Each structure stands twice: as C-alpha cells, then as structure tokens.
Tab-separated table of C-alpha atoms and ligand atoms in Angstrom:
chain	number	residue	atom	x	y	z
A	1	MET	CA	-0.901	11.340	-19.879
A	2	THR	CA	-2.747	8.819	-21.551
A	3	ASN	CA	-5.505	6.765	-20.053
A	4	HIS	CA	-4.056	3.459	-19.317
A	5	GLU	CA	-7.070	1.285	-20.221
A	6	GLY	CA	-6.648	-2.399	-19.961
A	7	PRO	CA	-7.628	-4.309	-22.944
A	8	GLY	CA	-11.511	-4.854	-23.062
A	9	ILE	CA	-12.175	-2.412	-20.309
A	10	THR	CA	-14.657	0.237	-20.989
A	11	ARG	CA	-15.915	2.891	-18.636
A	12	ARG	CA	-19.370	1.343	-18.705
A	13	ARG	CA	-18.049	-2.040	-17.520
A	14	LEU	CA	-16.041	-0.330	-14.820
A	15	LEU	CA	-19.055	1.453	-13.463
A	16	ALA	CA	-21.236	-1.446	-13.917
A	17	GLY	CA	-18.806	-3.387	-11.768
A	18	ALA	CA	-19.255	-0.561	-9.222
A	19	ALA	CA	-22.860	-0.850	-9.218
A	20	GLY	CA	-23.190	-4.509	-8.906
A	21	GLY	CA	-21.518	-7.198	-6.569
A	22	LEU	CA	-18.913	-4.829	-5.159
A	23	ALA	CA	-21.517	-2.639	-3.557
A	24	LEU	CA	-22.984	-5.317	-1.545
A	25	ALA	CA	-19.624	-6.884	-0.861
A	26	LEU	CA	-18.444	-3.741	0.760
A	27	THR	CA	-21.318	-2.868	2.921
A	28	GLY	CA	-22.165	-6.538	4.070
A	29	GLY	CA	-25.778	-5.573	2.797
A	30	ARG	CA	-26.077	-3.090	5.598
A	31	LEU	CA	-27.072	0.481	4.611
A	32	ARG	CA	-26.579	3.462	6.739
A	33	SER	CA	-29.541	5.340	8.185
A	34	PRO	CA	-30.006	8.951	6.398
A	35	ALA	CA	-29.118	10.460	9.531
A	36	GLU	CA	-25.853	8.695	9.734
A	37	ALA	CA	-24.942	8.998	6.050
A	38	ALA	CA	-25.664	12.859	6.051
A	39	ASP	CA	-22.621	13.102	8.587
A	40	PRO	CA	-19.852	11.021	7.033
A	41	GLY	CA	-18.217	11.478	10.557
A	42	LEU	CA	-15.515	13.982	9.558
A	43	GLY	CA	-12.470	13.333	11.986
A	44	THR	CA	-14.280	10.949	14.323
A	45	PRO	CA	-12.386	7.881	14.640
A	46	PRO	CA	-14.209	4.701	13.460
A	47	THR	CA	-15.682	2.603	16.341
A	48	ASP	CA	-16.436	-0.919	14.996
A	49	GLN	CA	-14.678	-1.551	11.634
A	50	PRO	CA	-12.653	-4.758	11.824
A	51	LEU	CA	-10.470	-5.903	9.274
A	52	ARG	CA	-12.069	-7.769	6.246
A	53	THR	CA	-10.312	-11.263	6.232
A	54	HIS	CA	-9.453	-12.754	2.955
A	55	VAL	CA	-7.303	-15.690	4.223
A	56	ALA	CA	-7.566	-16.637	7.838
A	57	ARG	CA	-4.137	-18.666	8.137
A	58	PRO	CA	-1.756	-17.186	7.639
A	59	LEU	CA	-3.700	-13.969	7.935
A	60	ASP	CA	-4.515	-11.838	5.010
A	61	ALA	CA	-6.957	-9.015	6.008
A	62	GLU	CA	-7.814	-5.567	4.522
A	63	THR	CA	-8.763	-2.331	6.215
A	64	PRO	CA	-12.429	-0.943	5.663
A	65	PRO	CA	-12.305	2.293	3.475
A	66	GLN	CA	-14.020	4.239	6.214
A	67	VAL	CA	-10.964	4.027	8.421
A	68	PHE	CA	-9.316	6.041	5.785
A	69	THR	CA	-11.110	9.129	7.299
A	70	GLN	CA	-8.319	9.102	9.594
A	71	TYR	CA	-4.792	10.467	8.801
A	72	LEU	CA	-2.952	7.505	10.615
A	73	THR	CA	-4.240	4.083	10.275
A	74	PRO	CA	-4.422	2.672	13.754
A	75	ASN	CA	-2.410	-0.334	14.219
A	76	ASP	CA	-5.202	-2.610	14.868
A	77	ARG	CA	-6.824	-1.567	11.662
A	78	PHE	CA	-3.777	-1.700	9.556
A	79	PHE	CA	-4.009	-4.367	6.801
A	80	VAL	CA	-2.123	-7.646	7.367
A	81	ARG	CA	-0.247	-9.510	4.828
A	82	SER	CA	2.014	-12.299	5.200
A	83	HIS	CA	2.908	-15.365	3.140
A	84	PHE	CA	3.685	-17.693	6.107
A	85	GLY	CA	2.394	-15.872	9.108
A	86	PRO	CA	4.711	-14.527	11.954
A	87	PRO	CA	7.447	-16.573	13.250
A	88	ALA	CA	7.013	-18.210	16.535
A	89	PRO	CA	7.243	-15.361	19.272
A	90	ASP	CA	10.209	-17.131	21.066
A	91	LEU	CA	12.291	-16.861	17.628
A	92	VAL	CA	11.946	-13.027	17.824
A	93	ALA	CA	11.993	-12.555	21.604
A	94	PRO	CA	14.488	-9.878	22.483
A	95	SER	CA	16.811	-12.284	24.402
A	96	VAL	CA	17.451	-14.439	21.104
A	97	TRP	CA	16.633	-12.116	18.276
A	98	ARG	CA	19.810	-10.581	16.557
A	99	LEU	CA	20.076	-8.683	13.307
A	100	SER	CA	23.027	-10.133	11.194
A	101	VAL	CA	24.855	-7.858	8.680
A	102	ALA	CA	27.036	-9.724	6.300
A	103	GLY	CA	28.167	-10.210	2.705
A	104	SER	CA	30.251	-7.644	0.938
A	105	VAL	CA	31.041	-5.594	4.123
A	106	GLU	CA	34.225	-4.710	5.924
A	107	ARG	CA	32.994	-5.708	9.467
A	108	PRO	CA	30.061	-8.192	9.698
A	109	LEU	CA	27.764	-7.157	12.675
A	110	ARG	CA	25.529	-9.111	14.937
A	111	LEU	CA	23.240	-6.523	16.656
A	112	THR	CA	20.844	-6.967	19.493
A	113	LEU	CA	17.804	-4.462	19.918
A	114	ASN	CA	20.005	-2.591	22.523
A	115	ASP	CA	22.953	-2.053	19.843
A	116	LEU	CA	20.363	-0.777	17.379
A	117	SER	CA	18.987	1.776	19.945
A	118	THR	CA	22.472	3.369	20.018
A	119	PHE	CA	22.081	4.743	16.348
A	120	ASP	CA	20.087	8.040	15.772
A	121	GLU	CA	16.372	7.637	15.938
A	122	ILE	CA	14.211	8.740	13.158
A	123	THR	CA	10.515	8.931	12.428
A	124	VAL	CA	8.942	8.825	8.797
A	125	THR	CA	5.224	8.892	8.173
A	126	ALA	CA	4.739	6.740	5.130
A	127	VAL	CA	2.084	4.875	3.193
A	128	VAL	CA	2.722	1.126	3.049
A	129	GLN	CA	0.787	-0.636	0.318
A	130	CYS	CA	0.472	-4.133	-0.975
A	131	SER	CA	1.505	-4.359	-4.680
A	132	GLY	CA	-1.584	-6.430	-5.147
A	133	ASN	CA	-4.031	-3.664	-3.422
A	134	GLY	CA	-6.765	-3.451	-5.837
A	135	ARG	CA	-6.093	-6.637	-7.588
A	136	ALA	CA	-10.098	-7.498	-7.446
A	137	PHE	CA	-10.536	-4.687	-9.937
A	138	HIS	CA	-8.387	-5.888	-12.848
A	139	ARG	CA	-10.106	-7.321	-15.786
A	140	PRO	CA	-9.554	-10.157	-16.603
A	141	LYS	CA	-9.098	-11.301	-12.965
A	142	ALA	CA	-5.503	-11.788	-11.923
A	143	PRO	CA	-4.878	-14.638	-9.592
A	144	GLY	CA	-3.931	-13.903	-5.902
A	145	VAL	CA	-5.537	-12.353	-2.906
A	146	GLN	CA	-8.551	-10.295	-4.371
A	147	TRP	CA	-7.680	-7.162	-2.372
A	148	GLU	CA	-9.940	-4.270	-2.947
A	149	LYS	CA	-9.169	-0.838	-1.427
A	150	GLY	CA	-7.831	-1.557	2.017
A	151	ALA	CA	-4.449	-3.260	1.662
A	152	ALA	CA	-2.738	-0.002	2.241
A	153	GLY	CA	-2.399	2.202	5.312
A	154	ASN	CA	-0.585	5.429	6.487
A	155	ALA	CA	1.404	5.179	9.730
A	156	SER	CA	4.466	6.653	11.565
A	157	TRP	CA	7.481	4.602	11.473
A	158	THR	CA	10.280	5.034	14.129
A	159	GLY	CA	13.640	3.302	13.890
A	160	VAL	CA	17.147	4.082	12.827
A	161	ARG	CA	18.360	4.731	9.303
A	162	LEU	CA	19.308	1.578	7.398
A	163	ARG	CA	22.055	3.684	6.095
A	164	ASP	CA	23.782	4.105	9.499
A	165	VAL	CA	23.867	0.399	10.204
A	166	LEU	CA	25.401	-0.333	6.730
A	167	GLN	CA	27.937	2.333	7.256
A	168	ARG	CA	28.916	0.778	10.593
A	169	ALA	CA	29.386	-2.401	8.704
A	170	GLY	CA	31.310	-0.539	5.882
A	171	LEU	CA	30.164	-1.514	2.378
A	172	THR	CA	32.816	-2.699	-0.111
A	173	ALA	CA	33.039	-1.749	-3.733
A	174	ARG	CA	30.907	-4.787	-4.679
A	175	ALA	CA	27.756	-3.675	-2.891
A	176	ARG	CA	25.015	-3.269	-5.301
A	177	HIS	CA	21.970	-4.973	-3.543
A	178	LEU	CA	20.933	-5.666	0.109
A	179	GLN	CA	19.362	-8.871	0.402
A	180	LEU	CA	16.557	-9.108	3.252
A	181	GLN	CA	15.531	-12.108	5.180
A	182	GLY	CA	12.980	-12.321	7.950
A	183	ALA	CA	12.419	-14.768	10.712
A	184	ASP	CA	9.217	-16.093	9.105
A	185	ARG	CA	9.226	-19.763	7.885
A	186	PRO	CA	6.978	-21.748	5.423
A	187	VAL	CA	5.346	-24.860	6.743
A	188	ALA	CA	7.057	-26.990	4.321
A	189	ALA	CA	10.846	-26.851	3.702
A	190	SER	CA	10.096	-27.256	-0.133
A	191	VAL	CA	8.353	-23.747	-0.137
A	192	PRO	CA	10.738	-20.911	-0.882
A	193	LEU	CA	11.539	-18.370	1.927
A	194	PHE	CA	10.429	-14.889	1.500
A	195	THR	CA	13.604	-13.447	0.392
A	196	ARG	CA	13.878	-10.053	-1.027
A	197	SER	CA	16.364	-7.436	-1.905
A	198	ILE	CA	16.619	-3.712	-2.648
A	199	PRO	CA	19.088	-1.686	-4.649
A	200	ILE	CA	21.901	-0.392	-2.507
A	201	GLU	CA	20.991	3.194	-3.480
A	202	LYS	CA	17.420	2.531	-1.807
A	203	ALA	CA	19.012	0.975	1.084
A	204	LEU	CA	21.350	3.984	1.562
A	205	HIS	CA	18.601	6.509	1.230
A	206	PRO	CA	18.291	8.653	4.300
A	207	ASP	CA	14.464	7.983	4.732
A	208	THR	CA	14.762	4.087	4.497
A	209	ILE	CA	14.463	2.666	7.970
A	210	LEU	CA	14.667	-0.131	10.304
A	211	ALA	CA	11.597	0.384	12.296
A	212	THR	CA	10.838	-0.873	15.900
A	213	ARG	CA	7.758	1.362	16.536
A	214	MET	CA	4.555	2.173	14.550
A	215	ASN	CA	2.269	4.975	15.210
A	216	GLY	CA	4.248	5.432	18.672
A	217	ALA	CA	3.684	1.942	19.796
A	218	PRO	CA	5.992	-1.010	19.736
A	219	LEU	CA	5.707	-2.705	16.410
A	220	PRO	CA	2.866	-5.202	16.666
A	221	LEU	CA	3.987	-8.948	15.809
A	222	LEU	CA	1.690	-9.097	12.862
A	223	HIS	CA	3.402	-5.963	11.427
A	224	GLY	CA	7.044	-7.404	11.986
A	225	ALA	CA	8.213	-7.060	15.406
A	226	PRO	CA	10.826	-6.677	16.555
A	227	LEU	CA	12.148	-5.055	13.240
A	228	ARG	CA	10.796	-4.436	9.942
A	229	LEU	CA	12.185	-2.472	6.870
A	230	ILE	CA	10.291	0.553	5.674
A	231	THR	CA	11.124	1.788	2.123
A	232	PRO	CA	9.089	4.935	1.868
A	233	GLY	CA	7.498	5.412	-1.490
A	234	TRP	CA	7.916	1.825	-2.518
A	235	MET	CA	5.372	-0.866	-2.524
A	236	ALA	CA	5.284	-3.121	0.648
A	237	ASP	CA	6.939	-6.268	-0.869
A	238	SER	CA	10.138	-4.479	0.116
A	239	CYS	CA	9.076	-3.848	3.700
A	240	VAL	CA	10.395	-7.168	4.979
A	241	LYS	CA	9.004	-7.812	8.479
A	242	TRP	CA	10.737	-9.985	11.347
A	243	LEU	CA	14.091	-8.746	9.803
A	244	THR	CA	17.168	-10.932	10.834
A	245	ASN	CA	19.508	-10.938	8.052
A	246	LEU	CA	20.849	-8.014	5.767
A	247	THR	CA	23.302	-9.390	3.186
A	248	VAL	CA	25.142	-6.985	1.039
A	249	GLN	CA	25.937	-8.336	-2.520
A	250	GLU	CA	26.389	-7.625	-6.225
A	251	GLU	CA	23.387	-9.273	-7.389
A	252	GLU	CA	19.646	-9.145	-6.733
A	253	ALA	CA	18.170	-11.928	-4.362
A	254	GLY	CA	17.549	-15.096	-6.022
A	255	GLY	CA	14.582	-17.223	-5.391
A	256	TYR	CA	10.675	-16.971	-5.978
A	257	TYR	CA	9.817	-14.113	-4.428
A	258	MET	CA	12.299	-11.617	-6.132
A	259	GLN	CA	12.967	-13.372	-9.582
A	260	THR	CA	9.292	-14.662	-10.286
A	261	ALA	CA	6.764	-12.993	-7.958
A	262	TYR	CA	6.441	-9.025	-7.525
A	263	ARG	CA	7.597	-8.352	-11.143
A	264	TYR	CA	5.786	-6.056	-13.616
A	265	PRO	CA	5.985	-5.656	-17.100
A	266	SER	CA	8.013	-2.732	-18.454
A	267	ARG	CA	5.922	-2.636	-21.718
A	268	PRO	CA	2.223	-3.016	-22.172
A	269	VAL	CA	1.078	-6.599	-22.334
A	270	LYS	CA	-2.101	-8.515	-23.347
A	271	PRO	CA	-3.906	-10.937	-21.036
A	272	GLY	CA	-2.298	-14.592	-21.514
A	273	GLU	CA	0.677	-13.224	-23.440
A	274	VAL	CA	4.090	-14.730	-22.786
A	275	ILE	CA	6.508	-12.060	-21.309
A	276	ALA	CA	10.116	-12.619	-21.829
A	277	PRO	CA	11.947	-12.483	-18.344
A	278	GLN	CA	13.971	-9.369	-19.457
A	279	ASP	CA	10.836	-7.498	-19.947
A	280	LEU	CA	9.687	-8.022	-16.213
A	281	LYS	CA	11.075	-5.622	-13.640
A	282	PRO	CA	10.784	-5.753	-9.842
A	283	VAL	CA	7.776	-3.808	-8.455
A	284	GLU	CA	9.476	-0.613	-6.752
A	285	ALA	CA	7.703	2.807	-6.578
A	286	MET	CA	4.153	3.313	-5.835
A	287	VAL	CA	1.954	5.117	-8.377
A	288	VAL	CA	-0.349	7.967	-7.982
A	289	LYS	CA	-3.688	6.931	-6.281
A	290	SER	CA	-6.621	8.294	-4.421
A	291	LEU	CA	-9.571	6.643	-2.338
A	292	ILE	CA	-12.908	7.811	-1.156
A	293	ALA	CA	-13.284	6.987	2.655
A	294	ALA	CA	-16.554	8.646	3.110
A	295	PRO	CA	-19.381	8.446	2.088
A	296	GLN	CA	-19.464	4.730	2.263
A	297	GLN	CA	-20.403	2.378	-0.699
A	298	GLY	CA	-24.218	2.071	-0.488
A	299	ALA	CA	-24.958	4.972	1.736
A	300	ILE	CA	-28.239	6.553	1.695
A	301	LEU	CA	-27.851	10.395	1.575
A	302	ALA	CA	-30.193	13.031	2.118
A	303	SER	CA	-30.217	15.366	-1.070
A	304	GLY	CA	-28.225	18.617	-0.271
A	305	ALA	CA	-24.748	19.155	0.763
A	306	VAL	CA	-22.744	15.963	1.228
A	307	MET	CA	-18.946	16.136	2.606
A	308	VAL	CA	-17.163	13.757	0.327
A	309	GLN	CA	-13.622	12.803	1.868
A	310	GLY	CA	-10.527	10.559	1.057
A	311	VAL	CA	-6.901	10.312	0.709
A	312	ALA	CA	-4.461	10.405	-2.041
A	313	TRP	CA	-0.616	9.552	-2.252
A	314	THR	CA	1.857	8.848	-4.889
A	315	GLY	CA	5.525	7.091	-4.886
A	316	GLU	CA	8.272	9.591	-5.192
A	317	GLY	CA	6.589	12.986	-5.556
A	318	ARG	CA	3.810	14.999	-4.118
A	319	ILE	CA	0.172	15.228	-4.851
A	320	GLU	CA	-0.900	18.117	-6.931
A	321	LYS	CA	-4.575	17.843	-6.881
A	322	VAL	CA	-7.544	15.383	-6.536
A	323	GLU	CA	-10.728	15.777	-8.553
A	324	VAL	CA	-14.099	14.403	-7.918
A	325	SER	CA	-16.778	13.589	-10.528
A	326	THR	CA	-20.441	12.932	-9.751
A	327	ASP	CA	-21.514	12.378	-13.260
A	328	GLU	CA	-19.549	9.453	-14.270
A	329	GLY	CA	-16.702	11.101	-15.339
A	330	ARG	CA	-17.923	13.712	-17.776
A	331	THR	CA	-17.066	16.783	-15.644
A	332	TRP	CA	-14.580	16.955	-12.706
A	333	GLU	CA	-14.162	19.406	-9.860
A	334	GLN	CA	-11.248	19.962	-7.702
A	335	ALA	CA	-11.331	18.738	-3.971
A	336	ARG	CA	-9.521	20.609	-1.239
A	337	LEU	CA	-6.342	19.235	0.069
A	338	VAL	CA	-6.443	19.317	3.824
A	339	GLY	CA	-4.231	18.485	6.899
A	340	ASP	CA	-0.634	17.485	7.051
A	341	GLU	CA	1.522	17.133	4.017
A	342	ALA	CA	4.578	14.911	4.131
A	343	PRO	CA	6.631	13.347	1.531
A	344	TYR	CA	5.720	9.522	1.887
A	345	ALA	CA	2.515	9.942	3.558
A	346	TRP	CA	-0.764	10.250	2.091
A	347	ARG	CA	-2.770	13.743	1.942
A	348	GLN	CA	-6.480	13.975	3.056
A	349	TRP	CA	-8.987	15.748	0.859
A	350	ARG	CA	-12.562	16.811	1.131
A	351	PHE	CA	-15.055	17.854	-1.458
A	352	LEU	CA	-18.463	19.492	-0.505
A	353	TRP	CA	-21.042	17.843	-3.058
A	354	ARG	CA	-24.225	19.495	-3.577
A	355	THR	CA	-26.182	16.431	-4.694
A	356	GLY	CA	-29.209	17.981	-6.349
A	357	GLY	CA	-32.032	15.617	-7.370
A	358	SER	CA	-32.190	12.048	-6.225
A	359	GLY	CA	-31.623	8.583	-7.225
A	360	ARG	CA	-28.496	6.380	-7.530
A	361	ARG	CA	-25.219	8.197	-7.959
A	362	THR	CA	-21.605	7.267	-8.404
A	363	ILE	CA	-18.952	9.372	-6.689
A	364	LEU	CA	-15.509	9.126	-8.676
A	365	CYS	CA	-12.132	10.617	-7.693
A	366	ARG	CA	-8.748	10.775	-9.337
A	367	ALA	CA	-5.381	12.314	-8.121
A	368	THR	CA	-2.590	13.966	-9.925
A	369	ASP	CA	0.857	14.213	-8.707
A	370	ASP	CA	3.729	16.796	-9.397
A	371	ARG	CA	5.220	14.539	-11.979
A	372	GLY	CA	2.156	14.567	-14.182
A	373	GLN	CA	1.137	10.985	-13.174
A	374	VAL	CA	-2.670	10.896	-13.450
A	375	GLN	CA	-4.670	8.247	-11.841
A	376	PRO	CA	-6.137	6.541	-15.069
A	377	MET	CA	-9.679	5.105	-15.202
A	378	ALA	CA	-8.354	1.640	-15.123
A	379	SER	CA	-4.675	0.421	-14.457
A	380	PRO	CA	-2.717	-1.488	-17.207
A	381	TRP	CA	-3.450	-5.445	-16.932
A	382	ASN	CA	-0.480	-7.317	-15.698
A	383	PRO	CA	-0.147	-11.048	-14.835
A	384	GLY	CA	0.363	-10.368	-10.929
A	385	GLY	CA	-2.574	-7.831	-10.796
A	386	PHE	CA	-0.252	-5.317	-9.406
A	387	LEU	CA	-0.404	-1.343	-9.036
A	388	TRP	CA	-3.974	-1.009	-9.384
A	389	ASN	CA	-4.675	2.867	-9.365
A	390	GLY	CA	-7.912	3.081	-11.233
A	391	TRP	CA	-10.259	6.003	-10.560
A	392	ASP	CA	-11.910	5.015	-7.147
A	393	HIS	CA	-15.610	4.994	-7.114
A	394	VAL	CA	-18.415	4.611	-4.587
A	395	GLN	CA	-22.083	4.172	-5.153
A	396	VAL	CA	-24.715	5.871	-3.175
A	397	GLN	CA	-28.448	6.524	-2.900
A	398	VAL	CA	-29.575	10.137	-2.698
A	399	ARG	CA	-33.032	10.663	-1.364
A	400	GLU	CA	-35.327	13.754	-1.312
A	401	ALA	CA	-34.450	15.742	1.914
B	501	LIG	N1	9.032	-11.591	6.293
B	501	LIG	C1	8.094	-11.031	5.788
B	501	LIG	N2	7.889	-9.802	5.374
B	501	LIG	C2	6.932	-9.350	4.606
B	501	LIG	C3	6.072	-10.244	4.054
B	501	LIG	C4	6.231	-11.565	4.551
B	501	LIG	O1	5.288	-12.460	4.000
B	501	LIG	N3	7.203	-12.032	5.243
B	501	LIG	N4	4.993	-9.803	3.201
B	501	LIG	C5	5.304	-8.575	2.539
B	501	LIG	C6	4.052	-8.095	1.875
B	501	LIG	S1	3.809	-8.598	0.475
B	501	LIG	C7	3.457	-7.005	2.303
B	501	LIG	S2	1.975	-6.424	1.475
B	501	LIG	C8	3.733	-6.490	3.711
B	501	LIG	C9	2.421	-6.256	4.674
B	501	LIG	O2	2.778	-5.551	5.703
B	501	LIG	P1	1.752	-5.303	6.898
B	501	LIG	O3	1.244	-6.758	7.368
B	501	LIG	O4	2.342	-4.825	7.991
B	501	LIG	O5	0.530	-4.615	6.415
B	501	LIG	O6	4.682	-6.968	4.349
B	501	LIG	C10	5.676	-7.438	3.486
B	501	LIG	N5	6.729	-8.014	4.327
B	502	LIG	MO1	1.904	-7.605	-0.532
C-alpha cells in the first residue's frame, strides 16, 4: 500500500503542525497534573468533557478525543452536525410525524411510529463519522467546518431493517436508488434541502436500519428523532436524520447535497485543479482510521510506563492491527486490540509505552484492516476536505519520575 501524501505535505510539516497550534487548541491551554497524566483513566467514564462547538446555530460540535476512551460514545457527548438544525419539535411529534414510502413501489406507504414497531427489531453497533472529520488537517486547507478528531462516534442503533419496510411497499423493476428526505428545512426557501440518496443495494442490505433508539435510549432530537437512517460502514452524510420521505427511483437524488457536495475524486487531484464531474463520485464507505484517546494532547507524564489507548475502525472490513510509534514514525510497535469486536463498530486498543528519558515526545498511531488498507501518514487532498485518515498524533511532555 502506498503512502498517500498530499502534494506538498512532508512528515516534518505534519509533525510541526502537531507540535504547534493544535496542541494548545486541544487542551485549551490547560495541562494535566503529573498524577492525572500517569493514569490516563482506563475505562473510567469522562466527567466534564463538553462538546467543542464549531458553529453554534445550527449546532456543529465535536467530541473531545478523551471521550473515546469509552467503547460507546454517550449520547450527550456524541458529535452533532446539521446543515439547518433540527425541525421544529411539533413537526416531528409522534401525532403528526409519518414516514412516506413512495416512487417506484407497488404499494405506497404512510407509516406511523406504531406501524414501524410491528417490524422485527434489530440493533447494530456502528461508527457514525462525518465525511469532513479531520478536515482541519488537510493541507492546503479545505473550506468547510474545521473538524479535528471528534466528528465521529460509536453507538448502538436500534430500529427496524430498511429492507423490511421497502419489501412491504414492494420494489418495482425500476428501483435503483432510494432518495431520503428529512423534516429539517433551511431558513430561506432558496437554499436547497438536505436531500440524499443511496444505491438500492445499500438500502436492501440487512444491516441498514431505520433507527429510533441510540445507546438504548430514545433517539435525541439533535441526532434525528424520531427516525434516522444508519448506513453502517458508510460516512454519515447518508445517515439522514428526522427522516420523513423515502422515494424509490431510477436515478440518484438531484440537488446540491448529492450532486455537488459530498463528492470525492476517483483519481488523485492537485489543489486548485478543475475536476470533471464524471471524476467525482459520492462519498460512501469509510476508510481505515485510528485515534489516540489517551494520554491527552499536552499531557505531562512521569517517565516510566504509560498506557496509550485509542480506537480504530474501517468501513467494510475488520481491523487487523494498530501500530504505535514514539520516535516520529521511524519504528512501529503493535498495540493490543481489546474489548468487543463487531463488524461496523470501532475496536479499542492499548499500548504500554515505556517512555525512557524525558522531553517532548510525539505518539503516533496507524491502523491496518483486513483488506490491506493502511492508514497513511497524510490523506490525499481533495476539494471537500473529506475522508481524512492520516496517522493520529498526540504530543506529550515526559518528565523524570
Ligand atoms: N436531515 C438531515 N440529516 C443529516 C444531516 C442534515 O443536515 N440533515 N447532516 C448529515 C451529516 S453531514 C452528518 S455528519 C450526520 C451527523 O449526525 P449526528 O449529528 O447525529 O452526529 O447527520 C447527517 N444527517
Ligand atoms: Mo457530515
């Protein structure tokens, strides 16, 4: 596997970026005490780690990386992304909310939440990740919300199979794509709706679900209540929230959010290059990725044994290994994969680092999946700043014990 280095990106620049502004941005200038730092808090739930807000209205906020010491990301610590904010609550109240299934179907449906509860229930644990997660690390900068590490989370999603609902409606021979529309609306009528579509194969996949619950609790409004789509293994722009309309059709959805936004070049491109429309494909599957959850950026550690921990996941495959480097990528050692393993969830990992010496050190991690995808030092540049999966890095200060 090649290292997809974006043009002009060198390892030195990557590490210089890690050492500079990012360190302070992530710690807010606060450093942990040596006692705190020596114990990264294995397994202990985070207490006071609010989301980091990028945009207040509509809310775009990311999860601080230390929350990823937990396997499941708590609902109130799960990143929030929405183009227009949630619909007015009365539009999605159970008394008025309906799911319409229309288009190339034999029997159009209008389902209440009660109707949906008659289908078999299924729970899938899956990572939901914004396509723009890590956009802040692309060089040159790509326009859009400058997400760092936390526009992703791992949750258990409970609901019914989209396939079962579509089969009740009965697909016709023309069914190629499923268009998805939620109840959220832009403030101005001139702004396009967040209309998306997925290929019918993904819609009929037995793990694709219409979710009403998140981590065992009713789906929060910010995360799409009363109903959202979960496309396990795929980027979150397909996970339409506040879902009201399913339309079976021959073509991909039209409009800005399917035809212009959330597209990725199918060949390497240079920054500023004009890309022909046929060379841009919708963002679909996730790419292999790992993150360091502890120690935190900027931590002060007593020299000795330090437990490094994090998570790793990939789109349609499984995590084979996670490696850690504490010498700026010259040598790599394998981390231990621990905890639950489920197809679309992330895998936790741990690495016991014997620091030796003292001074400023950078911890790097990279994951490999069973399809031979290796997390690259830096991800290929693309105009949307999507699919960042460069090596993760955390910089710490090691002090004589
Ligand atoms: N209806 C609707 N669904 C949506 C969006 C939206 O703006 N409107 N944003 C999408 C994007 S880009 C992301 S990253 C995820 C975010 O899901 P979360 O807020 O539950 O983390 O929702 C997706 N579903
Ligand atoms: Mo997103």
